[in-house]
Amino acid sequence: MSTEGPVSSPTEPPPRRPKVIKTNQQQVFLYVVLTLLLSLATVWGGRALLHNSETLIFAVGAPNSDEALFAAKLAAVLNVNASRFRIKIVNNADSAKALAQFDRKQADLAVLRTDAKVPLRARTLAILEHDLVLLLGPGNKKIKSIAELKKKKIAVVAENDASLAFVRSILDIPDGPDAAKIQMAPQGATLDRLFAPSNGFGAVIAVVHASRAVRDKGYEQVAKRGGFTLNAIDEAKALARRLPGISSETLTAGTLSTSPQIPDDDLDTIGLEWLLVAQSRMSPTTAGELARIVYENKPALGLDNGFATRIEPASVEKDAFVMAHQGAADYINDDTKSFMEKYSDLMYLGAAALSVIGSIFAAIYAKITRIAPEKASELSTAILDIGERIEHAHSLDQLECLQDELEGILRGAVIGLRDGTISTDGLDTFKLGYEFVRDEIGMRRDYLKRHAAETDKTVQGDGPAQHDDSNVVVVKTAQSA
């Protein structure tokens, strides 16, 4: 009966590959989701910064008033220009109530004439229109002074009662019997009718838009009939100094009529300004952008009746009746910052923040997805395992299998050191273990060869028979091979 030792598998085992830490799929998915959310938040923030729409409330008078029609024009221009601003128009009974709404901070924009009560927080964006005060006398009669004018019955030609109060203020006539001599002219009344003896008016004061006065052919027709005389207001500069909101104006020759030429020479008078105003709390960026849109789209903002056809920049002087908004002043003075100048600090901070966030996410991603390099010393365990199996190898075939397995570990280690999947940590231990096991395999090989030779001699009768079980195994194995 013969006993065989353990026989190894005839198939050579594959080289041992370095151990790899598996990627946590849930963590990778979470990282991808967070990265996408961060990207979307960044894009959304940029779009919100640059294109977020802003609704501005525009308080105006009656729907058919000049300021209401102008507000509608401005809203249309903003839509056409794809501006981020939107205008919400709120109508009131009259301009005074619209300004009261503005004063209560219930509106962002309003239009005021400088003889009105100006809200404390109003700041000018643009001058929309000038109103002229025309002092007209019947026929060829001249009115030489304000003192002479006070003695006459006066008709005021204007669109509303606010102009009646304005005329009484420039004449310095308090409420009482004298104030009754200054009356509003009936709507649609012509100069011929007002100067008719039956009405008894010794003068007519017309408060009209400058843009409308130059278009009105009625003055020329009445002048051809010798119906009126346009008088200068010699006290214009004194009135402008005495009464806030009044400006000194000059009518150039031929303003009202070219044939006959009225006035026949430049003439001094007084006037008022119509201002587009915004709340002082409005950001300079918003105010500057609105001012730019108004100045660049003047032809589109003018009304058919002439109002706002000659829009002018706001006065940036410190002594202006209504101070210019800082944003409008920056634009007028060409101090408006470019996009890079305005947001450079914010962009640098954002870039720094994104860099830090990106580094953190990159570190997290590398931590959860990278292949952790195996220490070279950890491979020593596999080598020592081969060393423990050497004493159980009772044939050269089994020993060769162990030799191939050892060489496979060595090849894997070399490849891992090259690819970075194995670190050099403990490399000396690995080398020592490899050399030790390699020498053990060599000694075991010599032992098996020597005992195989002795067994062959015994079989051939050259020596006494040996009863060592291990020798019997070797012989049987060698014969079977």
GROMACS .gro file of C-alpha atoms in nm:
model
  481
    1MET     CA    1   0.000   0.000   0.000
    2SER     CA    2   0.145   0.332  -0.094
    3THR     CA    3   0.073   0.672   0.051
    4GLU     CA    4   0.077   0.985  -0.161
    5GLY     CA    5   0.149   1.333  -0.029
    6PRO     CA    6  -0.067   1.635  -0.109
    7VAL     CA    7  -0.077   1.708  -0.476
    8SER     CA    8  -0.105   2.069  -0.591
    9SER     CA    9  -0.341   2.183  -0.861
   10PRO     CA   10  -0.189   2.147  -1.209
   11THR     CA   11  -0.319   2.498  -1.295
   12GLU     CA   12  -0.076   2.774  -1.202
   13PRO     CA   13  -0.247   3.018  -0.961
   14PRO     CA   14  -0.272   3.378  -1.088
   15PRO     CA   15  -0.031   3.631  -0.942
   16ARG     CA   16  -0.160   3.788  -0.626
   17ARG     CA   17  -0.290   4.138  -0.702
   18PRO     CA   18  -0.264   4.423  -0.455
   19LYS     CA   19  -0.561   4.473  -0.228
   20VAL     CA   20  -0.788   4.762  -0.333
   21ILE     CA   21  -1.029   4.964  -0.119
   22LYS     CA   22  -1.364   4.964  -0.292
   23THR     CA   23  -1.532   5.295  -0.374
   24ASN     CA   24  -1.836   5.380  -0.168
   25GLN     CA   25  -2.095   5.428  -0.443
   26GLN     CA   26  -2.333   5.623  -0.222
   27GLN     CA   27  -2.063   5.871  -0.128
   28VAL     CA   28  -1.965   5.917  -0.492
   29PHE     CA   29  -2.329   5.978  -0.585
   30LEU     CA   30  -2.365   6.228  -0.301
   31TYR     CA   31  -2.051   6.408  -0.415
   32VAL     CA   32  -2.178   6.433  -0.773
   33VAL     CA   33  -2.515   6.565  -0.655
   34LEU     CA   34  -2.353   6.825  -0.431
   35THR     CA   35  -2.121   6.933  -0.711
   36LEU     CA   36  -2.416   6.979  -0.948
   37LEU     CA   37  -2.608   7.173  -0.684
   38LEU     CA   38  -2.308   7.399  -0.624
   39SER     CA   39  -2.273   7.462  -0.998
   40LEU     CA   40  -2.643   7.539  -1.034
   41ALA     CA   41  -2.634   7.772  -0.734
   42THR     CA   42  -2.337   7.958  -0.883
   43VAL     CA   43  -2.506   7.998  -1.221
   44TRP     CA   44  -2.835   8.101  -1.062
   45GLY     CA   45  -2.657   8.354  -0.841
   46GLY     CA   46  -2.482   8.506  -1.142
   47ARG     CA   47  -2.806   8.531  -1.338
   48ALA     CA   48  -2.985   8.678  -1.036
   49LEU     CA   49  -2.712   8.935  -0.999
   50LEU     CA   50  -2.715   9.041  -1.362
   51HIS     CA   51  -3.071   8.981  -1.482
   52ASN     CA   52  -3.299   8.976  -1.180
   53SER     CA   53  -3.599   9.194  -1.261
   54GLU     CA   54  -3.686   9.484  -1.033
   55THR     CA   55  -4.032   9.637  -1.022
   56LEU     CA   56  -4.046  10.013  -0.965
   57ILE     CA   57  -4.368  10.186  -0.860
   58PHE     CA   58  -4.432  10.509  -1.052
   59ALA     CA   59  -4.684  10.741  -0.882
   60VAL     CA   60  -4.865  10.969  -1.128
   61GLY     CA   61  -5.178  11.183  -1.150
   62ALA     CA   62  -5.482  11.118  -1.366
   63PRO     CA   63  -5.446  10.860  -1.647
   64ASN     CA   64  -5.452  11.131  -1.917
   65SER     CA   65  -5.201  11.360  -1.743
   66ASP     CA   66  -4.861  11.426  -1.896
   67GLU     CA   67  -4.675  11.243  -1.619
   68ALA     CA   68  -4.899  10.936  -1.655
   69LEU     CA   69  -4.844  10.925  -2.031
   70PHE     CA   70  -4.470  10.966  -1.979
   71ALA     CA   71  -4.466  10.681  -1.728
   72ALA     CA   72  -4.639  10.457  -1.982
   73LYS     CA   73  -4.378  10.554  -2.244
   74LEU     CA   74  -4.096  10.474  -2.001
   75ALA     CA   75  -4.249  10.134  -1.919
   76ALA     CA   76  -4.269  10.054  -2.291
   77VAL     CA   77  -3.908  10.159  -2.350
   78LEU     CA   78  -3.788   9.934  -2.066
   79ASN     CA   79  -3.974   9.640  -2.218
   80VAL     CA   80  -3.834   9.703  -2.565
   81ASN     CA   81  -3.480   9.728  -2.429
   82ALA     CA   82  -3.518   9.404  -2.231
   83SER     CA   83  -3.424   9.592  -1.917
   84ARG     CA   84  -3.434   9.423  -1.578
   85PHE     CA   85  -3.661   9.704  -1.459
   86ARG     CA   86  -4.038   9.691  -1.474
   87ILE     CA   87  -4.267   9.990  -1.414
   88LYS     CA   88  -4.590   9.962  -1.218
   89ILE     CA   89  -4.797  10.277  -1.275
   90VAL     CA   90  -5.022  10.391  -0.989
   91ASN     CA   91  -5.270  10.665  -1.078
   92ASN     CA   92  -5.391  10.928  -0.835
   93ALA     CA   93  -5.651  11.203  -0.851
   94ASP     CA   94  -5.385  11.466  -0.926
   95SER     CA   95  -5.012  11.532  -0.911
   96ALA     CA   96  -5.027  11.654  -0.551
   97LYS     CA   97  -5.169  11.321  -0.433
   98ALA     CA   98  -4.910  11.135  -0.639
   99LEU     CA   99  -4.632  11.327  -0.464
  100ALA     CA  100  -4.794  11.255  -0.128
  101GLN     CA  101  -4.781  10.884  -0.210
  102PHE     CA  102  -4.416  10.924  -0.306
  103ASP     CA  103  -4.348  11.109   0.019
  104ARG     CA  104  -4.496  10.817   0.216
  105LYS     CA  105  -4.238  10.588   0.049
  106GLN     CA  106  -4.514  10.406  -0.135
  107ALA     CA  107  -4.359  10.480  -0.475
  108ASP     CA  108  -4.009  10.472  -0.620
  109LEU     CA  109  -4.059  10.729  -0.898
  110ALA     CA  110  -4.263  11.043  -0.952
  111VAL     CA  111  -4.276  11.358  -1.166
  112LEU     CA  112  -4.291  11.695  -0.996
  113ARG     CA  113  -4.296  12.057  -1.101
  114THR     CA  114  -4.061  12.272  -0.898
  115ASP     CA  115  -4.339  12.491  -0.757
  116ALA     CA  116  -4.484  12.186  -0.579
  117LYS     CA  117  -4.404  12.075  -0.227
  118VAL     CA  118  -4.092  11.868  -0.281
  119PRO     CA  119  -4.063  11.546  -0.072
  120LEU     CA  120  -3.751  11.542   0.145
  121ARG     CA  121  -3.630  11.214  -0.002
  122ALA     CA  122  -3.675  11.313  -0.367
  123ARG     CA  123  -3.365  11.304  -0.586
  124THR     CA  124  -3.357  11.409  -0.950
  125LEU     CA  125  -3.287  11.164  -1.232
  126ALA     CA  126  -3.361  11.396  -1.526
  127ILE     CA  127  -3.522  11.726  -1.627
  128LEU     CA  128  -3.819  11.635  -1.844
  129GLU     CA  129  -3.965  11.971  -1.935
  130HIS     CA  130  -3.958  12.347  -1.878
  131ASP     CA  131  -4.268  12.556  -1.818
  132LEU     CA  132  -4.250  12.917  -1.940
  133VAL     CA  133  -4.435  13.212  -1.788
  134LEU     CA  134  -4.560  13.432  -2.072
  135LEU     CA  135  -4.677  13.778  -1.972
  136LEU     CA  136  -4.920  13.898  -2.240
  137GLY     CA  137  -5.085  14.236  -2.268
  138PRO     CA  138  -5.376  14.338  -2.500
  139GLY     CA  139  -5.290  14.510  -2.826
  140ASN     CA  140  -4.977  14.719  -2.812
  141LYS     CA  141  -4.990  14.786  -2.439
  142LYS     CA  142  -4.672  14.701  -2.252
  143ILE     CA  143  -4.655  14.599  -1.890
  144LYS     CA  144  -4.338  14.744  -1.746
  145SER     CA  145  -4.320  14.588  -1.400
  146ILE     CA  146  -4.466  14.344  -1.149
  147ALA     CA  147  -4.597  14.640  -0.949
  148GLU     CA  148  -4.799  14.759  -1.250
  149LEU     CA  149  -4.922  14.403  -1.309
  150LYS     CA  150  -5.065  14.379  -0.958
  151LYS     CA  151  -5.316  14.654  -1.041
  152LYS     CA  152  -5.472  14.462  -1.327
  153LYS     CA  153  -5.729  14.189  -1.355
  154ILE     CA  154  -5.536  13.883  -1.472
  155ALA     CA  155  -5.642  13.567  -1.650
  156VAL     CA  156  -5.421  13.261  -1.594
  157VAL     CA  157  -5.399  13.020  -1.888
  158ALA     CA  158  -5.280  12.683  -1.753
  159GLU     CA  159  -5.376  12.318  -1.724
  160ASN     CA  160  -5.461  12.315  -1.352
  161ASP     CA  161  -5.520  12.526  -1.045
  162ALA     CA  162  -5.161  12.475  -0.926
  163SER     CA  163  -5.054  12.739  -1.178
  164LEU     CA  164  -5.308  12.984  -1.034
  165ALA     CA  165  -5.147  12.949  -0.690
  166PHE     CA  166  -4.805  12.987  -0.850
  167VAL     CA  167  -4.900  13.317  -1.020
  168ARG     CA  168  -5.040  13.456  -0.694
  169SER     CA  169  -4.713  13.361  -0.520
  170ILE     CA  170  -4.489  13.540  -0.771
  171LEU     CA  171  -4.711  13.850  -0.745
  172ASP     CA  172  -4.701  13.816  -0.367
  173ILE     CA  173  -5.078  13.855  -0.339
  174PRO     CA  174  -5.227  13.698  -0.024
  175ASP     CA  175  -5.573  13.551  -0.002
  176GLY     CA  176  -5.836  13.821   0.002
  177PRO     CA  177  -6.009  14.066  -0.231
  178ASP     CA  178  -5.694  14.126  -0.435
  179ALA     CA  179  -5.648  13.752  -0.495
  180ALA     CA  180  -5.989  13.741  -0.666
  181LYS     CA  181  -5.855  13.960  -0.945
  182ILE     CA  182  -5.637  13.669  -1.055
  183GLN     CA  183  -5.861  13.407  -1.215
  184MET     CA  184  -5.824  13.086  -1.409
  185ALA     CA  185  -5.916  13.131  -1.774
  186PRO     CA  186  -6.192  12.903  -1.901
  187GLN     CA  187  -6.060  12.594  -2.076
  188GLY     CA  188  -6.026  12.653  -2.451
  189ALA     CA  189  -6.055  13.031  -2.422
  190THR     CA  190  -5.856  13.219  -2.688
  191LEU     CA  191  -5.651  13.535  -2.635
  192ASP     CA  192  -5.900  13.730  -2.847
  193ARG     CA  193  -6.185  13.640  -2.616
  194LEU     CA  194  -5.984  13.700  -2.299
  195PHE     CA  195  -5.879  14.047  -2.414
  196ALA     CA  196  -6.231  14.138  -2.520
  197PRO     CA  197  -6.356  14.452  -2.334
  198SER     CA  198  -6.643  14.253  -2.188
  199ASN     CA  199  -6.409  14.036  -1.984
  200GLY     CA  200  -6.204  14.323  -1.852
  201PHE     CA  201  -5.872  14.136  -1.828
  202GLY     CA  202  -5.578  14.374  -1.840
  203ALA     CA  203  -5.322  14.094  -1.874
  204VAL     CA  204  -5.295  13.725  -1.944
  205ILE     CA  205  -5.029  13.506  -1.781
  206ALA     CA  206  -4.983  13.179  -1.965
  207VAL     CA  207  -4.794  12.896  -1.792
  208VAL     CA  208  -4.716  12.657  -2.076
  209HIS     CA  209  -4.471  12.383  -2.162
  210ALA     CA  210  -4.181  12.528  -2.360
  211SER     CA  211  -4.201  12.240  -2.609
  212ARG     CA  212  -4.571  12.312  -2.663
  213ALA     CA  213  -4.532  12.689  -2.692
  214VAL     CA  214  -4.299  12.666  -2.991
  215ARG     CA  215  -4.551  12.441  -3.169
  216ASP     CA  216  -4.861  12.648  -3.097
  217LYS     CA  217  -4.958  12.838  -3.410
  218GLY     CA  218  -5.233  13.021  -3.222
  219TYR     CA  219  -4.992  13.289  -3.101
  220GLU     CA  220  -4.887  13.367  -3.457
  221GLN     CA  221  -5.248  13.394  -3.575
  222VAL     CA  222  -5.347  13.627  -3.292
  223ALA     CA  223  -5.029  13.834  -3.339
  224LYS     CA  224  -5.112  13.894  -3.706
  225ARG     CA  225  -5.434  14.054  -3.592
  226GLY     CA  226  -5.241  14.270  -3.348
  227GLY     CA  227  -5.409  14.098  -3.057
  228PHE     CA  228  -5.135  14.092  -2.790
  229THR     CA  229  -4.793  14.208  -2.679
  230LEU     CA  230  -4.538  13.973  -2.518
  231ASN     CA  231  -4.373  14.148  -2.223
  232ALA     CA  232  -4.046  14.079  -2.050
  233ILE     CA  233  -4.034  14.014  -1.677
  234ASP     CA  234  -3.747  14.236  -1.577
  235GLU     CA  235  -3.752  14.106  -1.220
  236ALA     CA  236  -3.693  13.746  -1.343
  237LYS     CA  237  -3.355  13.702  -1.174
  238ALA     CA  238  -3.476  13.861  -0.852
  239LEU     CA  239  -3.780  13.631  -0.848
  240ALA     CA  240  -3.558  13.326  -0.912
  241ARG     CA  241  -3.347  13.420  -0.611
  242ARG     CA  242  -3.647  13.496  -0.390
  243LEU     CA  243  -3.870  13.200  -0.470
  244PRO     CA  244  -3.726  12.845  -0.462
  245GLY     CA  245  -3.800  12.635  -0.765
  246ILE     CA  246  -3.828  12.928  -1.007
  247SER     CA  247  -3.568  12.949  -1.283
  248SER     CA  248  -3.468  13.247  -1.492
  249GLU     CA  249  -3.542  13.176  -1.858
  250THR     CA  250  -3.464  13.349  -2.185
  251LEU     CA  251  -3.701  13.343  -2.481
  252THR     CA  252  -3.507  13.369  -2.804
  253ALA     CA  253  -3.633  13.590  -3.084
  254GLY     CA  254  -3.911  13.428  -3.286
  255THR     CA  255  -3.997  13.162  -3.025
  256LEU     CA  256  -4.373  13.213  -3.042
  257SER     CA  257  -4.404  13.349  -3.395
  258THR     CA  258  -4.171  13.395  -3.689
  259SER     CA  259  -4.399  13.623  -3.888
  260PRO     CA  260  -4.440  13.856  -3.717
  261GLN     CA  261  -4.137  13.771  -3.505
  262ILE     CA  262  -4.236  13.730  -3.139
  263PRO     CA  263  -4.044  13.820  -2.943
  264ASP     CA  264  -3.855  14.045  -3.176
  265ASP     CA  265  -3.546  14.011  -2.956
  266ASP     CA  266  -3.429  13.783  -2.674
  267LEU     CA  267  -3.655  13.834  -2.376
  268ASP     CA  268  -3.620  13.752  -2.004
  269THR     CA  269  -3.891  13.568  -1.819
  270ILE     CA  270  -3.926  13.303  -1.550
  271GLY     CA  271  -4.005  12.934  -1.563
  272LEU     CA  272  -4.043  12.608  -1.379
  273GLU     CA  273  -3.894  12.264  -1.432
  274TRP     CA  274  -4.058  11.924  -1.447
  275LEU     CA  275  -3.832  11.668  -1.280
  276LEU     CA  276  -3.827  11.290  -1.286
  277VAL     CA  277  -3.742  11.206  -0.925
  278ALA     CA  278  -3.654  10.888  -0.738
  279GLN     CA  279  -3.631  10.797  -0.373
  280SER     CA  280  -3.294  10.881  -0.216
  281ARG     CA  281  -3.274  10.523  -0.087
  282MET     CA  282  -3.270  10.386  -0.442
  283SER     CA  283  -2.932  10.225  -0.508
  284PRO     CA  284  -2.687  10.427  -0.721
  285THR     CA  285  -2.667  10.136  -0.965
  286THR     CA  286  -3.043  10.137  -1.022
  287ALA     CA  287  -3.064  10.517  -1.045
  288GLY     CA  288  -2.769  10.535  -1.283
  289GLU     CA  289  -2.914  10.266  -1.508
  290LEU     CA  290  -3.252  10.441  -1.517
  291ALA     CA  291  -3.088  10.774  -1.598
  292ARG     CA  292  -2.890  10.610  -1.879
  293ILE     CA  293  -3.204  10.457  -2.029
  294VAL     CA  294  -3.389  10.791  -2.012
  295TYR     CA  295  -3.104  10.989  -2.173
  296GLU     CA  296  -3.039  10.732  -2.445
  297ASN     CA  297  -3.406  10.697  -2.542
  298LYS     CA  298  -3.520  11.061  -2.543
  299PRO     CA  299  -3.690  11.044  -2.886
  300ALA     CA  300  -3.899  10.746  -2.776
  301LEU     CA  301  -4.007  10.910  -2.449
  302GLY     CA  302  -4.143  11.238  -2.586
  303LEU     CA  303  -4.520  11.277  -2.596
  304ASP     CA  304  -4.713  11.382  -2.905
  305ASN     CA  305  -4.809  11.710  -2.738
  306GLY     CA  306  -4.441  11.797  -2.694
  307PHE     CA  307  -4.395  11.709  -2.328
  308ALA     CA  308  -4.052  11.552  -2.254
  309THR     CA  309  -3.926  11.601  -2.609
  310ARG     CA  310  -3.619  11.790  -2.484
  311ILE     CA  311  -3.505  11.586  -2.184
  312GLU     CA  312  -3.198  11.727  -2.008
  313PRO     CA  313  -2.955  11.582  -1.753
  314ALA     CA  314  -3.026  11.659  -1.389
  315SER     CA  315  -2.834  11.945  -1.232
  316VAL     CA  316  -2.541  11.803  -1.036
  317GLU     CA  317  -2.467  12.129  -0.859
  318LYS     CA  318  -2.482  12.119  -0.481
  319ASP     CA  319  -2.717  12.417  -0.472
  320ALA     CA  320  -2.968  12.261  -0.712
  321PHE     CA  321  -3.329  12.301  -0.602
  322VAL     CA  322  -3.368  11.921  -0.599
  323MET     CA  323  -3.035  11.743  -0.573
  324ALA     CA  324  -2.942  11.489  -0.836
  325HIS     CA  325  -2.945  11.126  -0.729
  326GLN     CA  326  -2.591  11.001  -0.675
  327GLY     CA  327  -2.636  10.730  -0.939
  328ALA     CA  328  -2.756  10.984  -1.197
  329ALA     CA  329  -2.475  11.223  -1.101
  330ASP     CA  330  -2.217  10.949  -1.148
  331TYR     CA  331  -2.354  10.876  -1.494
  332ILE     CA  332  -2.370  11.244  -1.591
  333ASN     CA  333  -2.014  11.304  -1.464
  334ASP     CA  334  -1.898  10.988  -1.641
  335ASP     CA  335  -1.800  10.839  -1.308
  336THR     CA  336  -2.004  10.527  -1.365
  337LYS     CA  337  -1.794  10.221  -1.298
  338SER     CA  338  -1.765   9.946  -1.552
  339PHE     CA  339  -1.891   9.599  -1.474
  340MET     CA  340  -1.542   9.482  -1.377
  341GLU     CA  341  -1.479   9.788  -1.162
  342LYS     CA  342  -1.815   9.752  -0.993
  343TYR     CA  343  -1.802   9.381  -0.922
  344SER     CA  344  -1.427   9.307  -0.924
  345ASP     CA  345  -1.407   9.279  -0.545
  346LEU     CA  346  -1.715   9.058  -0.539
  347MET     CA  347  -1.576   8.846  -0.821
  348TYR     CA  348  -1.243   8.802  -0.643
  349LEU     CA  349  -1.418   8.703  -0.323
  350GLY     CA  350  -1.643   8.467  -0.515
  351ALA     CA  351  -1.348   8.312  -0.696
  352ALA     CA  352  -1.164   8.265  -0.366
  353ALA     CA  353  -1.472   8.111  -0.206
  354LEU     CA  354  -1.528   7.879  -0.503
  355SER     CA  355  -1.161   7.782  -0.493
  356VAL     CA  356  -1.186   7.685  -0.127
  357ILE     CA  357  -1.513   7.500  -0.181
  358GLY     CA  358  -1.372   7.328  -0.488
  359SER     CA  359  -1.062   7.221  -0.298
  360ILE     CA  360  -1.275   7.078  -0.020
  361PHE     CA  361  -1.491   6.885  -0.265
  362ALA     CA  362  -1.186   6.766  -0.456
  363ALA     CA  363  -1.029   6.641  -0.132
  364ILE     CA  364  -1.352   6.464  -0.037
  365TYR     CA  365  -1.378   6.311  -0.382
  366ALA     CA  366  -1.017   6.194  -0.376
  367LYS     CA  367  -1.068   6.053  -0.028
  368ILE     CA  368  -1.372   5.846  -0.116
  369THR     CA  369  -1.282   5.740  -0.470
  370ARG     CA  370  -0.908   5.688  -0.486
  371ILE     CA  371  -0.743   5.344  -0.468
  372ALA     CA  372  -0.558   5.334  -0.138
  373PRO     CA  373  -0.200   5.216  -0.196
  374GLU     CA  374  -0.113   4.893  -0.014
  375LYS     CA  375   0.195   4.892   0.201
  376ALA     CA  376   0.473   4.668   0.078
  377SER     CA  377   0.504   4.527   0.429
  378GLU     CA  378   0.146   4.392   0.404
  379LEU     CA  379   0.257   4.161   0.121
  380SER     CA  380   0.497   3.994   0.366
  381THR     CA  381   0.200   3.810   0.516
  382ALA     CA  382   0.133   3.636   0.183
  383ILE     CA  383   0.503   3.553   0.150
  384LEU     CA  384   0.521   3.402   0.500
  385ASP     CA  385   0.209   3.201   0.420
  386ILE     CA  386   0.399   3.044   0.131
  387GLY     CA  387   0.689   2.976   0.370
  388GLU     CA  388   0.459   2.784   0.604
  389ARG     CA  389   0.348   2.560   0.316
  390ILE     CA  390   0.701   2.472   0.207
  391GLU     CA  391   0.736   2.186   0.462
  392HIS     CA  392   0.416   2.031   0.324
  393ALA     CA  393   0.556   2.023  -0.030
  394HIS     CA  394   0.665   1.660  -0.081
  395SER     CA  395   0.732   1.678  -0.451
  396LEU     CA  396   0.917   1.905  -0.687
  397ASP     CA  397   0.588   1.987  -0.865
  398GLN     CA  398   0.435   2.118  -0.545
  399LEU     CA  399   0.749   2.314  -0.473
  400GLU     CA  400   0.745   2.468  -0.821
  401CYS     CA  401   0.387   2.581  -0.765
  402LEU     CA  402   0.495   2.756  -0.448
  403GLN     CA  403   0.790   2.908  -0.635
  404ASP     CA  404   0.556   3.039  -0.907
  405GLU     CA  405   0.322   3.183  -0.643
  406LEU     CA  406   0.615   3.359  -0.479
  407GLU     CA  407   0.732   3.500  -0.809
  408GLY     CA  408   0.374   3.615  -0.883
  409ILE     CA  409   0.370   3.816  -0.563
  410LEU     CA  410   0.704   3.968  -0.659
  411ARG     CA  411   0.575   4.063  -1.007
  412GLY     CA  412   0.261   4.216  -0.855
  413ALA     CA  413   0.472   4.416  -0.611
  414VAL     CA  414   0.694   4.551  -0.889
  415ILE     CA  415   0.391   4.649  -1.098
  416GLY     CA  416   0.223   4.808  -0.795
  417LEU     CA  417   0.533   5.011  -0.710
  418ARG     CA  418   0.537   5.136  -1.068
  419ASP     CA  419   0.163   5.221  -1.078
  420GLY     CA  420   0.150   5.368  -0.729
  421THR     CA  421  -0.095   5.110  -0.596
  422ILE     CA  422   0.173   4.985  -0.357
  423SER     CA  423   0.373   5.216  -0.137
  424THR     CA  424   0.735   5.171  -0.038
  425ASP     CA  425   0.634   5.162   0.326
  426GLY     CA  426   0.781   4.837   0.465
  427LEU     CA  427   0.971   4.755   0.146
  428ASP     CA  428   1.273   4.628   0.344
  429THR     CA  429   1.049   4.386   0.535
  430PHE     CA  430   0.904   4.263   0.205
  431LYS     CA  431   1.254   4.206   0.063
  432LEU     CA  432   1.369   4.022   0.374
  433GLY     CA  433   1.062   3.796   0.372
  434TYR     CA  434   1.097   3.729   0.000
  435GLU     CA  435   1.467   3.634   0.028
  436PHE     CA  436   1.397   3.414   0.332
  437VAL     CA  437   1.117   3.218   0.161
  438ARG     CA  438   1.313   3.196  -0.164
  439ASP     CA  439   1.607   3.041   0.024
  440GLU     CA  440   1.372   2.805   0.207
  441ILE     CA  441   1.231   2.688  -0.127
  442GLY     CA  442   1.586   2.634  -0.253
  443MET     CA  443   1.682   2.425   0.050
  444ARG     CA  444   1.360   2.225   0.026
  445ARG     CA  445   1.433   2.162  -0.341
  446ASP     CA  446   1.781   2.032  -0.256
  447TYR     CA  447   1.635   1.816   0.014
  448LEU     CA  448   1.377   1.662  -0.222
  449LYS     CA  449   1.635   1.600  -0.490
  450ARG     CA  450   1.877   1.435  -0.245
  451HIS     CA  451   1.614   1.208  -0.095
  452ALA     CA  452   1.481   1.126  -0.442
  453ALA     CA  453   1.831   1.006  -0.538
  454GLU     CA  454   1.863   0.794  -0.224
  455THR     CA  455   1.523   0.642  -0.293
  456ASP     CA  456   1.629   0.548  -0.647
  457LYS     CA  457   1.937   0.368  -0.510
  458THR     CA  458   1.728   0.176  -0.264
  459VAL     CA  459   1.490   0.064  -0.534
  460GLN     CA  460   1.783  -0.057  -0.747
  461GLY     CA  461   1.925  -0.267  -0.452
  462ASP     CA  462   2.231  -0.059  -0.375
  463GLY     CA  463   2.151  -0.033  -0.006
  464PRO     CA  464   1.925  -0.161   0.266
  465ALA     CA  465   1.563  -0.077   0.238
  466GLN     CA  466   1.445   0.221   0.435
  467HIS     CA  467   1.115   0.224   0.613
  468ASP     CA  468   1.085   0.604   0.636
  469ASP     CA  469   0.731   0.692   0.540
  470SER     CA  470   0.840   1.023   0.400
  471ASN     CA  471   1.081   0.851   0.162
  472VAL     CA  472   0.810   0.622   0.044
  473VAL     CA  473   0.595   0.922  -0.036
  474VAL     CA  474   0.872   1.088  -0.229
  475VAL     CA  475   0.944   0.777  -0.431
  476LYS     CA  476   0.582   0.720  -0.514
  477THR     CA  477   0.543   1.078  -0.608
  478ALA     CA  478   0.852   1.077  -0.820
  479GLN     CA  479   0.740   0.757  -0.993
  480SER     CA  480   0.398   0.897  -1.053
  481ALA     CA  481   0.562   1.196  -1.208
   0.00000   0.00000   0.00000
